[in-house]
């Protein structure tokens, strides 16, 4: 997509994303398994700030996917990572006019200082009235991987903080 530049490359990538996701959703429907799907995370870890051009490209993809992929309203999900990019996600959701059923906070407390209560408060303020859950917690445990007790304490502390912030679900990655 990169040789095409912006906006042509981003628009093509956005259409491809939407087509692929729509094909998966249709396959789930044809297999009659959609009732077993908790939610569709249409775009996970949307990162609007990793490169100077990322804001425009990510918004193009996010808006196309949210507008084009036909999923039940109560199963429409997307999230941004880092949480400081969540305001861009909120702008894209508002621009499309298809609200999310929930969004997630992702946290990797082994690789950086994570203030989960602050992250949850930030995202909840941007998305009033929808659930904010803890998605992708843990993962590599780079700093604690050699000490399983430290890893367990880190995970427990993160889960406790998320619960205290109102999360009802957590997905250990």
Short mmCIF file of N, CA and C in Angstrom, two decimals:
data_model
loop_
_atom_site.label_atom_id
_atom_site.label_comp_id
_atom_site.label_asym_id
_atom_site.label_seq_id
_atom_site.Cartn_x
_atom_site.Cartn_y
_atom_site.Cartn_z
N UNK A 1 0.81 -1.21 0.00
CA UNK A 1 0.00 0.00 0.00
C UNK A 1 0.85 1.26 0.00
N UNK A 2 2.04 1.18 0.61
CA UNK A 2 2.87 2.37 0.78
C UNK A 2 3.26 3.04 -0.53
N UNK A 3 3.63 2.28 -1.58
CA UNK A 3 4.02 2.96 -2.83
C UNK A 3 2.89 3.80 -3.44
N UNK A 4 1.66 3.50 -3.08
CA UNK A 4 0.53 4.25 -3.61
C UNK A 4 0.41 5.61 -2.95
N UNK A 5 0.98 5.75 -1.77
CA UNK A 5 0.89 7.02 -1.07
C UNK A 5 -0.47 7.22 -0.41
N UNK A 6 -0.61 8.40 0.15
CA UNK A 6 -1.87 8.75 0.81
C UNK A 6 -2.59 9.74 -0.09
N UNK A 7 -3.85 9.65 -0.34
CA UNK A 7 -4.79 8.75 0.32
C UNK A 7 -5.05 7.44 -0.41
N UNK A 8 -4.50 7.28 -1.62
CA UNK A 8 -4.87 6.09 -2.41
C UNK A 8 -4.51 4.79 -1.71
N UNK A 9 -3.30 4.70 -1.15
CA UNK A 9 -2.89 3.48 -0.48
C UNK A 9 -3.73 3.20 0.75
N UNK A 10 -4.02 4.23 1.52
CA UNK A 10 -4.84 4.06 2.72
C UNK A 10 -6.25 3.63 2.36
N UNK A 11 -6.80 4.22 1.31
CA UNK A 11 -8.16 3.86 0.90
C UNK A 11 -8.23 2.41 0.42
N UNK A 12 -7.21 1.98 -0.30
CA UNK A 12 -7.19 0.59 -0.76
C UNK A 12 -7.04 -0.36 0.43
N UNK A 13 -6.15 -0.02 1.36
CA UNK A 13 -5.97 -0.85 2.54
C UNK A 13 -7.27 -0.90 3.35
N UNK A 14 -7.94 0.22 3.48
CA UNK A 14 -9.20 0.27 4.23
C UNK A 14 -10.25 -0.63 3.58
N UNK A 15 -10.36 -0.57 2.25
CA UNK A 15 -11.32 -1.43 1.55
C UNK A 15 -10.96 -2.91 1.74
N UNK A 16 -9.66 -3.22 1.66
CA UNK A 16 -9.23 -4.61 1.86
C UNK A 16 -9.58 -5.09 3.27
N UNK A 17 -9.28 -4.28 4.29
CA UNK A 17 -9.63 -4.63 5.66
C UNK A 17 -11.13 -4.91 5.77
N UNK A 18 -11.93 -4.00 5.25
CA UNK A 18 -13.39 -4.14 5.35
C UNK A 18 -13.86 -5.39 4.60
N UNK A 19 -13.29 -5.65 3.44
CA UNK A 19 -13.68 -6.85 2.68
C UNK A 19 -13.32 -8.12 3.43
N UNK A 20 -12.11 -8.17 3.99
CA UNK A 20 -11.68 -9.37 4.73
C UNK A 20 -12.57 -9.59 5.94
N UNK A 21 -12.80 -8.54 6.70
CA UNK A 21 -13.63 -8.69 7.89
C UNK A 21 -15.06 -9.07 7.53
N UNK A 22 -15.58 -8.49 6.49
CA UNK A 22 -16.94 -8.84 6.04
C UNK A 22 -17.00 -10.31 5.62
N UNK A 23 -15.96 -10.81 4.99
CA UNK A 23 -15.93 -12.22 4.59
C UNK A 23 -15.94 -13.13 5.81
N UNK A 24 -15.19 -12.75 6.85
CA UNK A 24 -15.21 -13.55 8.09
C UNK A 24 -16.59 -13.54 8.73
N UNK A 25 -17.19 -12.37 8.82
CA UNK A 25 -18.51 -12.26 9.43
C UNK A 25 -19.51 -13.11 8.66
N UNK A 26 -19.46 -13.03 7.35
CA UNK A 26 -20.38 -13.82 6.53
C UNK A 26 -20.14 -15.32 6.73
N UNK A 27 -18.90 -15.73 6.82
CA UNK A 27 -18.58 -17.15 7.05
C UNK A 27 -19.14 -17.60 8.40
N UNK A 28 -19.03 -16.77 9.42
CA UNK A 28 -19.60 -17.12 10.73
C UNK A 28 -21.11 -17.27 10.64
N UNK A 29 -21.73 -16.38 9.89
CA UNK A 29 -23.19 -16.46 9.73
C UNK A 29 -23.58 -17.73 8.99
N UNK A 30 -22.87 -18.01 7.90
CA UNK A 30 -23.19 -19.22 7.12
C UNK A 30 -22.97 -20.49 7.94
N UNK A 31 -22.00 -20.47 8.85
CA UNK A 31 -21.73 -21.62 9.70
C UNK A 31 -22.66 -21.67 10.90
N UNK A 32 -23.51 -20.67 11.02
CA UNK A 32 -24.47 -20.58 12.12
C UNK A 32 -23.79 -20.60 13.49
N UNK A 33 -22.70 -19.84 13.60
CA UNK A 33 -21.98 -19.76 14.88
C UNK A 33 -21.98 -18.35 15.47
N UNK A 34 -22.62 -17.43 14.80
CA UNK A 34 -22.56 -16.04 15.26
C UNK A 34 -23.10 -15.87 16.67
N UNK A 35 -24.07 -16.69 17.05
CA UNK A 35 -24.63 -16.57 18.40
C UNK A 35 -23.60 -16.90 19.47
N UNK A 36 -22.54 -17.57 19.11
CA UNK A 36 -21.48 -17.93 20.05
C UNK A 36 -20.37 -16.88 20.11
N UNK A 37 -20.46 -15.87 19.29
CA UNK A 37 -19.42 -14.83 19.24
C UNK A 37 -19.82 -13.71 20.19
N UNK A 38 -18.98 -13.46 21.15
CA UNK A 38 -19.25 -12.44 22.16
C UNK A 38 -19.27 -11.05 21.53
N UNK A 39 -18.26 -10.74 20.74
CA UNK A 39 -18.22 -9.47 20.04
C UNK A 39 -17.23 -9.55 18.89
N UNK A 40 -17.34 -8.60 17.99
CA UNK A 40 -16.42 -8.46 16.87
C UNK A 40 -15.54 -7.25 17.12
N UNK A 41 -14.29 -7.49 17.36
CA UNK A 41 -13.36 -6.37 17.51
C UNK A 41 -12.88 -6.02 16.10
N UNK A 42 -13.50 -5.01 15.52
CA UNK A 42 -13.28 -4.67 14.12
C UNK A 42 -11.92 -4.03 13.86
N UNK A 43 -11.33 -3.45 14.87
CA UNK A 43 -9.99 -2.88 14.73
C UNK A 43 -9.40 -2.83 16.12
N UNK A 44 -8.36 -3.61 16.32
CA UNK A 44 -7.75 -3.65 17.63
C UNK A 44 -6.41 -2.92 17.62
N UNK A 45 -6.14 -2.26 18.72
CA UNK A 45 -4.91 -1.50 18.90
C UNK A 45 -4.68 -0.51 17.76
N UNK A 46 -5.72 0.20 17.41
CA UNK A 46 -5.56 1.27 16.42
C UNK A 46 -4.56 2.27 16.98
N UNK A 47 -3.48 2.44 16.29
CA UNK A 47 -2.38 3.27 16.77
C UNK A 47 -2.29 4.49 15.84
N UNK A 48 -2.79 5.59 16.32
CA UNK A 48 -2.89 6.80 15.52
C UNK A 48 -1.63 7.65 15.53
N UNK A 49 -0.65 7.30 16.35
CA UNK A 49 0.46 8.24 16.55
C UNK A 49 1.85 7.64 16.37
N UNK A 50 1.96 6.44 15.81
CA UNK A 50 3.28 5.83 15.73
C UNK A 50 4.15 6.43 14.63
N UNK A 51 3.58 7.06 13.66
CA UNK A 51 4.32 7.74 12.58
C UNK A 51 3.57 9.03 12.25
N UNK A 52 4.23 10.00 11.64
CA UNK A 52 3.54 11.25 11.32
C UNK A 52 2.28 11.08 10.46
N UNK A 53 2.28 10.09 9.59
CA UNK A 53 1.13 9.87 8.71
C UNK A 53 0.08 8.96 9.33
N UNK A 54 0.34 8.41 10.50
CA UNK A 54 -0.52 7.37 11.06
C UNK A 54 -1.94 7.86 11.33
N UNK A 55 -2.10 9.09 11.77
CA UNK A 55 -3.43 9.59 12.11
C UNK A 55 -4.37 9.47 10.91
N UNK A 56 -3.94 9.94 9.76
CA UNK A 56 -4.79 9.92 8.58
C UNK A 56 -5.05 8.50 8.09
N UNK A 57 -4.01 7.68 8.05
CA UNK A 57 -4.16 6.31 7.55
C UNK A 57 -5.05 5.51 8.48
N UNK A 58 -4.79 5.58 9.78
CA UNK A 58 -5.57 4.80 10.74
C UNK A 58 -7.03 5.25 10.73
N UNK A 59 -7.27 6.53 10.67
CA UNK A 59 -8.65 7.02 10.60
C UNK A 59 -9.36 6.55 9.34
N UNK A 60 -8.67 6.55 8.24
CA UNK A 60 -9.26 6.08 6.98
C UNK A 60 -9.69 4.62 7.12
N UNK A 61 -8.80 3.78 7.66
CA UNK A 61 -9.13 2.37 7.83
C UNK A 61 -10.25 2.21 8.86
N UNK A 62 -10.12 2.88 10.00
CA UNK A 62 -11.12 2.73 11.07
C UNK A 62 -12.51 3.14 10.57
N UNK A 63 -12.60 4.28 9.94
CA UNK A 63 -13.91 4.76 9.49
C UNK A 63 -14.52 3.85 8.44
N UNK A 64 -13.70 3.34 7.53
CA UNK A 64 -14.21 2.44 6.50
C UNK A 64 -14.71 1.14 7.10
N UNK A 65 -13.94 0.58 8.02
CA UNK A 65 -14.33 -0.68 8.65
C UNK A 65 -15.60 -0.50 9.48
N UNK A 66 -15.65 0.53 10.30
CA UNK A 66 -16.84 0.75 11.14
C UNK A 66 -18.08 0.98 10.29
N UNK A 67 -17.93 1.66 9.18
CA UNK A 67 -19.08 1.97 8.33
C UNK A 67 -19.50 0.80 7.46
N UNK A 68 -18.56 -0.09 7.12
CA UNK A 68 -18.82 -1.09 6.08
C UNK A 68 -19.09 -2.49 6.59
N UNK A 69 -18.49 -2.87 7.71
CA UNK A 69 -18.61 -4.25 8.17
C UNK A 69 -19.91 -4.38 8.96
N UNK A 70 -20.79 -5.24 8.47
CA UNK A 70 -22.13 -5.39 9.03
C UNK A 70 -22.14 -6.38 10.18
N UNK A 71 -22.09 -5.85 11.39
CA UNK A 71 -22.18 -6.68 12.59
C UNK A 71 -23.30 -6.12 13.47
N UNK A 72 -23.87 -6.95 14.32
CA UNK A 72 -24.91 -6.45 15.22
C UNK A 72 -24.38 -5.31 16.10
N UNK A 73 -25.21 -4.32 16.34
CA UNK A 73 -24.80 -3.16 17.13
C UNK A 73 -24.23 -3.57 18.49
N UNK A 74 -24.83 -4.57 19.12
CA UNK A 74 -24.39 -4.97 20.46
C UNK A 74 -23.09 -5.78 20.45
N UNK A 75 -22.51 -5.98 19.25
CA UNK A 75 -21.25 -6.72 19.14
C UNK A 75 -20.16 -5.89 18.47
N UNK A 76 -20.40 -4.61 18.20
CA UNK A 76 -19.42 -3.76 17.50
C UNK A 76 -18.40 -3.23 18.51
N UNK A 77 -17.12 -3.56 18.27
CA UNK A 77 -16.05 -3.18 19.18
C UNK A 77 -14.85 -2.71 18.37
N UNK A 78 -14.14 -1.76 18.92
CA UNK A 78 -12.83 -1.34 18.41
C UNK A 78 -12.09 -0.75 19.59
N UNK A 79 -10.77 -0.71 19.48
CA UNK A 79 -10.00 -0.12 20.56
C UNK A 79 -8.74 0.53 20.00
N UNK A 80 -8.17 1.40 20.80
CA UNK A 80 -6.95 2.11 20.44
C UNK A 80 -5.85 1.78 21.44
N UNK A 81 -4.63 1.72 20.96
CA UNK A 81 -3.49 1.53 21.83
C UNK A 81 -2.35 2.40 21.29
N UNK A 82 -1.73 3.17 22.10
CA UNK A 82 -1.94 3.31 23.53
C UNK A 82 -3.24 4.06 23.84
N UNK A 83 -3.66 4.02 25.09
CA UNK A 83 -4.94 4.63 25.47
C UNK A 83 -4.96 6.12 25.17
N UNK A 84 -3.78 6.74 25.07
CA UNK A 84 -3.73 8.17 24.75
C UNK A 84 -4.21 8.46 23.34
N UNK A 85 -4.36 7.43 22.52
CA UNK A 85 -4.92 7.59 21.17
C UNK A 85 -6.43 7.41 21.14
N UNK A 86 -7.03 7.09 22.27
CA UNK A 86 -8.46 6.78 22.30
C UNK A 86 -9.33 7.95 21.86
N UNK A 87 -8.87 9.18 22.04
CA UNK A 87 -9.69 10.32 21.60
C UNK A 87 -9.84 10.32 20.07
N UNK A 88 -8.84 9.82 19.36
CA UNK A 88 -8.97 9.72 17.91
C UNK A 88 -10.01 8.65 17.54
N UNK A 89 -9.99 7.55 18.27
CA UNK A 89 -11.00 6.52 18.05
C UNK A 89 -12.40 7.08 18.30
N UNK A 90 -12.56 7.83 19.37
CA UNK A 90 -13.87 8.43 19.67
C UNK A 90 -14.31 9.35 18.54
N UNK A 91 -13.39 10.11 17.98
CA UNK A 91 -13.72 10.99 16.84
C UNK A 91 -14.16 10.18 15.63
N UNK A 92 -13.47 9.09 15.36
CA UNK A 92 -13.82 8.26 14.20
C UNK A 92 -15.19 7.59 14.39
N UNK A 93 -15.45 7.11 15.58
CA UNK A 93 -16.75 6.48 15.86
C UNK A 93 -17.86 7.51 15.69
N UNK A 94 -17.66 8.71 16.20
CA UNK A 94 -18.67 9.77 16.06
C UNK A 94 -18.88 10.14 14.60
N UNK A 95 -17.80 10.19 13.83
CA UNK A 95 -17.90 10.57 12.42
C UNK A 95 -18.70 9.55 11.62
N UNK A 96 -18.59 8.28 11.97
CA UNK A 96 -19.29 7.22 11.25
C UNK A 96 -20.74 7.11 11.71
N UNK A 97 -20.98 7.41 12.98
CA UNK A 97 -22.34 7.36 13.50
C UNK A 97 -22.82 5.97 13.87
N UNK A 98 -21.90 5.04 14.04
CA UNK A 98 -22.24 3.69 14.49
C UNK A 98 -21.52 3.46 15.80
N UNK A 99 -22.21 3.63 16.92
CA UNK A 99 -21.54 3.53 18.22
C UNK A 99 -21.01 2.13 18.50
N UNK A 100 -20.02 2.11 19.35
CA UNK A 100 -19.45 0.84 19.79
C UNK A 100 -20.28 0.27 20.93
N UNK A 101 -20.29 -1.04 21.05
CA UNK A 101 -20.93 -1.70 22.18
C UNK A 101 -19.99 -1.70 23.38
N UNK A 102 -18.71 -1.80 23.11
CA UNK A 102 -17.69 -1.72 24.14
C UNK A 102 -16.36 -1.42 23.50
N UNK A 103 -15.44 -1.00 24.31
CA UNK A 103 -14.06 -0.81 23.88
C UNK A 103 -13.17 -1.39 24.96
N UNK A 104 -11.89 -1.43 24.70
CA UNK A 104 -10.96 -2.07 25.61
C UNK A 104 -9.80 -1.15 25.95
N UNK A 105 -9.21 -1.41 27.10
CA UNK A 105 -7.91 -0.86 27.47
C UNK A 105 -6.94 -2.03 27.42
N UNK A 106 -5.83 -1.87 26.73
CA UNK A 106 -4.80 -2.89 26.70
C UNK A 106 -3.67 -2.44 27.60
N UNK A 107 -3.08 -3.36 28.32
CA UNK A 107 -2.02 -3.00 29.26
C UNK A 107 -0.95 -4.07 29.27
N UNK A 108 0.27 -3.62 29.27
CA UNK A 108 1.43 -4.49 29.33
C UNK A 108 2.29 -4.02 30.50
N UNK A 109 1.87 -4.34 31.72
CA UNK A 109 2.52 -3.78 32.91
C UNK A 109 3.94 -4.26 33.13
N UNK A 110 4.36 -5.26 32.38
CA UNK A 110 5.71 -5.74 32.53
C UNK A 110 6.72 -4.90 31.76
N UNK A 111 6.25 -4.14 30.79
CA UNK A 111 7.17 -3.39 29.94
C UNK A 111 7.15 -1.90 30.21
N UNK A 112 6.21 -1.42 30.97
CA UNK A 112 6.11 0.02 31.24
C UNK A 112 5.27 0.23 32.49
N UNK A 113 5.43 1.40 33.06
CA UNK A 113 4.56 1.76 34.17
C UNK A 113 3.15 1.98 33.63
N UNK A 114 2.21 1.26 34.16
CA UNK A 114 0.83 1.35 33.70
C UNK A 114 -0.04 1.80 34.86
N UNK A 115 -0.79 2.86 34.63
CA UNK A 115 -1.74 3.35 35.63
C UNK A 115 -3.13 2.98 35.12
N UNK A 116 -3.53 1.74 35.38
CA UNK A 116 -4.81 1.27 34.85
C UNK A 116 -6.00 2.10 35.29
N UNK A 117 -6.10 2.52 36.55
CA UNK A 117 -7.24 3.36 36.90
C UNK A 117 -7.32 4.63 36.05
N UNK A 118 -6.18 5.25 35.80
CA UNK A 118 -6.17 6.47 34.98
C UNK A 118 -6.53 6.15 33.53
N UNK A 119 -6.02 5.03 33.02
CA UNK A 119 -6.34 4.66 31.64
C UNK A 119 -7.83 4.37 31.49
N UNK A 120 -8.39 3.63 32.44
CA UNK A 120 -9.82 3.35 32.37
C UNK A 120 -10.64 4.64 32.48
N UNK A 121 -10.28 5.52 33.39
CA UNK A 121 -11.01 6.78 33.55
C UNK A 121 -10.97 7.59 32.25
N UNK A 122 -9.81 7.63 31.61
CA UNK A 122 -9.65 8.38 30.36
C UNK A 122 -10.57 7.81 29.27
N UNK A 123 -10.54 6.51 29.09
CA UNK A 123 -11.33 5.88 28.03
C UNK A 123 -12.82 5.94 28.36
N UNK A 124 -13.18 5.73 29.62
CA UNK A 124 -14.59 5.81 30.01
C UNK A 124 -15.15 7.21 29.78
N UNK A 125 -14.34 8.24 29.99
CA UNK A 125 -14.80 9.61 29.75
C UNK A 125 -15.05 9.86 28.27
N UNK A 126 -14.27 9.22 27.42
CA UNK A 126 -14.44 9.39 25.97
C UNK A 126 -15.62 8.60 25.42
N UNK A 127 -15.99 7.52 26.10
CA UNK A 127 -17.06 6.64 25.64
C UNK A 127 -18.09 6.44 26.74
N UNK A 128 -18.80 7.50 27.11
CA UNK A 128 -19.78 7.36 28.20
C UNK A 128 -20.90 6.41 27.78
N UNK A 129 -21.31 5.60 28.73
CA UNK A 129 -22.45 4.72 28.48
C UNK A 129 -22.12 3.39 27.84
N UNK A 130 -20.87 3.15 27.48
CA UNK A 130 -20.53 1.82 26.95
C UNK A 130 -19.53 1.16 27.89
N UNK A 131 -19.47 -0.14 27.78
CA UNK A 131 -18.54 -0.90 28.62
C UNK A 131 -17.11 -0.68 28.17
N UNK A 132 -16.22 -0.60 29.14
CA UNK A 132 -14.79 -0.57 28.87
C UNK A 132 -14.21 -1.77 29.60
N UNK A 133 -13.59 -2.65 28.84
CA UNK A 133 -13.06 -3.90 29.40
C UNK A 133 -11.54 -3.91 29.28
N UNK A 134 -10.94 -4.89 29.94
CA UNK A 134 -9.49 -5.06 29.89
C UNK A 134 -9.17 -6.10 28.83
N UNK A 135 -8.60 -5.66 27.75
CA UNK A 135 -8.21 -6.56 26.68
C UNK A 135 -6.70 -6.65 26.61
N UNK A 136 -6.21 -7.76 26.20
CA UNK A 136 -4.77 -7.99 26.06
C UNK A 136 -4.00 -7.52 27.28
N UNK A 137 -4.11 -8.25 28.31
CA UNK A 137 -3.33 -7.99 29.51
C UNK A 137 -2.24 -9.05 29.57
N UNK A 138 -1.08 -8.64 30.02
CA UNK A 138 0.00 -9.61 30.20
C UNK A 138 0.84 -9.72 28.96
N UNK A 139 0.68 -10.80 28.26
CA UNK A 139 1.45 -11.00 27.05
C UNK A 139 2.81 -11.58 27.35
N UNK A 140 3.82 -10.85 27.00
CA UNK A 140 5.18 -11.38 27.03
C UNK A 140 5.79 -11.44 28.42
N UNK A 141 5.39 -10.57 29.30
CA UNK A 141 6.01 -10.48 30.62
C UNK A 141 7.53 -10.40 30.49
N UNK A 142 7.98 -9.50 29.66
CA UNK A 142 9.41 -9.37 29.40
C UNK A 142 10.21 -9.20 30.69
N UNK A 143 9.74 -8.33 31.55
CA UNK A 143 10.53 -8.02 32.75
C UNK A 143 10.33 -9.04 33.86
N UNK A 144 9.24 -9.78 33.83
CA UNK A 144 8.97 -10.69 34.94
C UNK A 144 8.96 -12.15 34.50
N UNK A 145 9.20 -12.43 33.25
CA UNK A 145 9.07 -13.78 32.72
C UNK A 145 9.95 -14.82 33.37
N UNK A 146 11.03 -14.41 33.98
CA UNK A 146 11.91 -15.38 34.62
C UNK A 146 11.49 -15.66 36.06
N UNK A 147 10.53 -14.92 36.56
CA UNK A 147 10.08 -15.09 37.94
C UNK A 147 8.57 -15.27 37.91
N UNK A 148 8.13 -16.54 37.97
CA UNK A 148 6.70 -16.79 37.82
C UNK A 148 5.88 -16.17 38.94
N UNK A 149 6.47 -15.98 40.13
CA UNK A 149 5.73 -15.34 41.22
C UNK A 149 5.54 -13.86 40.93
N UNK A 150 6.56 -13.21 40.39
CA UNK A 150 6.44 -11.80 40.01
C UNK A 150 5.43 -11.66 38.88
N UNK A 151 5.45 -12.58 37.95
CA UNK A 151 4.48 -12.56 36.85
C UNK A 151 3.07 -12.68 37.39
N UNK A 152 2.84 -13.61 38.32
CA UNK A 152 1.51 -13.81 38.89
C UNK A 152 1.06 -12.57 39.67
N UNK A 153 1.97 -11.96 40.43
CA UNK A 153 1.63 -10.74 41.19
C UNK A 153 1.28 -9.60 40.24
N UNK A 154 2.06 -9.46 39.17
CA UNK A 154 1.82 -8.40 38.19
C UNK A 154 0.45 -8.57 37.55
N UNK A 155 0.13 -9.79 37.16
CA UNK A 155 -1.17 -10.05 36.55
C UNK A 155 -2.29 -9.82 37.56
N UNK A 156 -2.14 -10.33 38.77
CA UNK A 156 -3.16 -10.14 39.80
C UNK A 156 -3.41 -8.66 40.07
N UNK A 157 -2.34 -7.90 40.20
CA UNK A 157 -2.49 -6.46 40.47
C UNK A 157 -3.21 -5.76 39.32
N UNK A 158 -2.88 -6.14 38.09
CA UNK A 158 -3.54 -5.54 36.93
C UNK A 158 -5.02 -5.92 36.89
N UNK A 159 -5.32 -7.17 37.16
CA UNK A 159 -6.72 -7.61 37.16
C UNK A 159 -7.51 -6.93 38.27
N UNK A 160 -6.91 -6.78 39.43
CA UNK A 160 -7.58 -6.08 40.53
C UNK A 160 -7.86 -4.63 40.16
N UNK A 161 -6.89 -3.97 39.56
CA UNK A 161 -7.07 -2.57 39.17
C UNK A 161 -8.17 -2.43 38.12
N UNK A 162 -8.20 -3.35 37.16
CA UNK A 162 -9.24 -3.31 36.12
C UNK A 162 -10.61 -3.55 36.73
N UNK A 163 -10.70 -4.53 37.62
CA UNK A 163 -11.98 -4.80 38.29
C UNK A 163 -12.45 -3.57 39.07
N UNK A 164 -11.53 -2.94 39.79
CA UNK A 164 -11.87 -1.76 40.57
C UNK A 164 -12.32 -0.61 39.68
N UNK A 165 -11.85 -0.61 38.42
CA UNK A 165 -12.24 0.43 37.47
C UNK A 165 -13.54 0.09 36.75
N UNK A 166 -14.12 -1.08 37.05
CA UNK A 166 -15.41 -1.43 36.47
C UNK A 166 -15.37 -2.49 35.39
N UNK A 167 -14.20 -2.99 35.04
CA UNK A 167 -14.12 -4.02 34.00
C UNK A 167 -14.76 -5.31 34.49
N UNK A 168 -15.52 -5.94 33.61
CA UNK A 168 -16.12 -7.23 33.93
C UNK A 168 -15.46 -8.37 33.18
N UNK A 169 -14.66 -8.03 32.16
CA UNK A 169 -13.97 -9.02 31.35
C UNK A 169 -12.50 -8.64 31.28
N UNK A 170 -11.65 -9.65 31.18
CA UNK A 170 -10.23 -9.45 30.95
C UNK A 170 -9.74 -10.57 30.05
N UNK A 171 -8.91 -10.23 29.13
CA UNK A 171 -8.40 -11.20 28.17
C UNK A 171 -6.90 -11.30 28.33
N UNK A 172 -6.44 -12.41 28.90
CA UNK A 172 -5.01 -12.61 29.11
C UNK A 172 -4.39 -13.05 27.79
N UNK A 173 -3.44 -12.29 27.35
CA UNK A 173 -2.84 -12.53 26.04
C UNK A 173 -1.55 -13.28 26.17
#
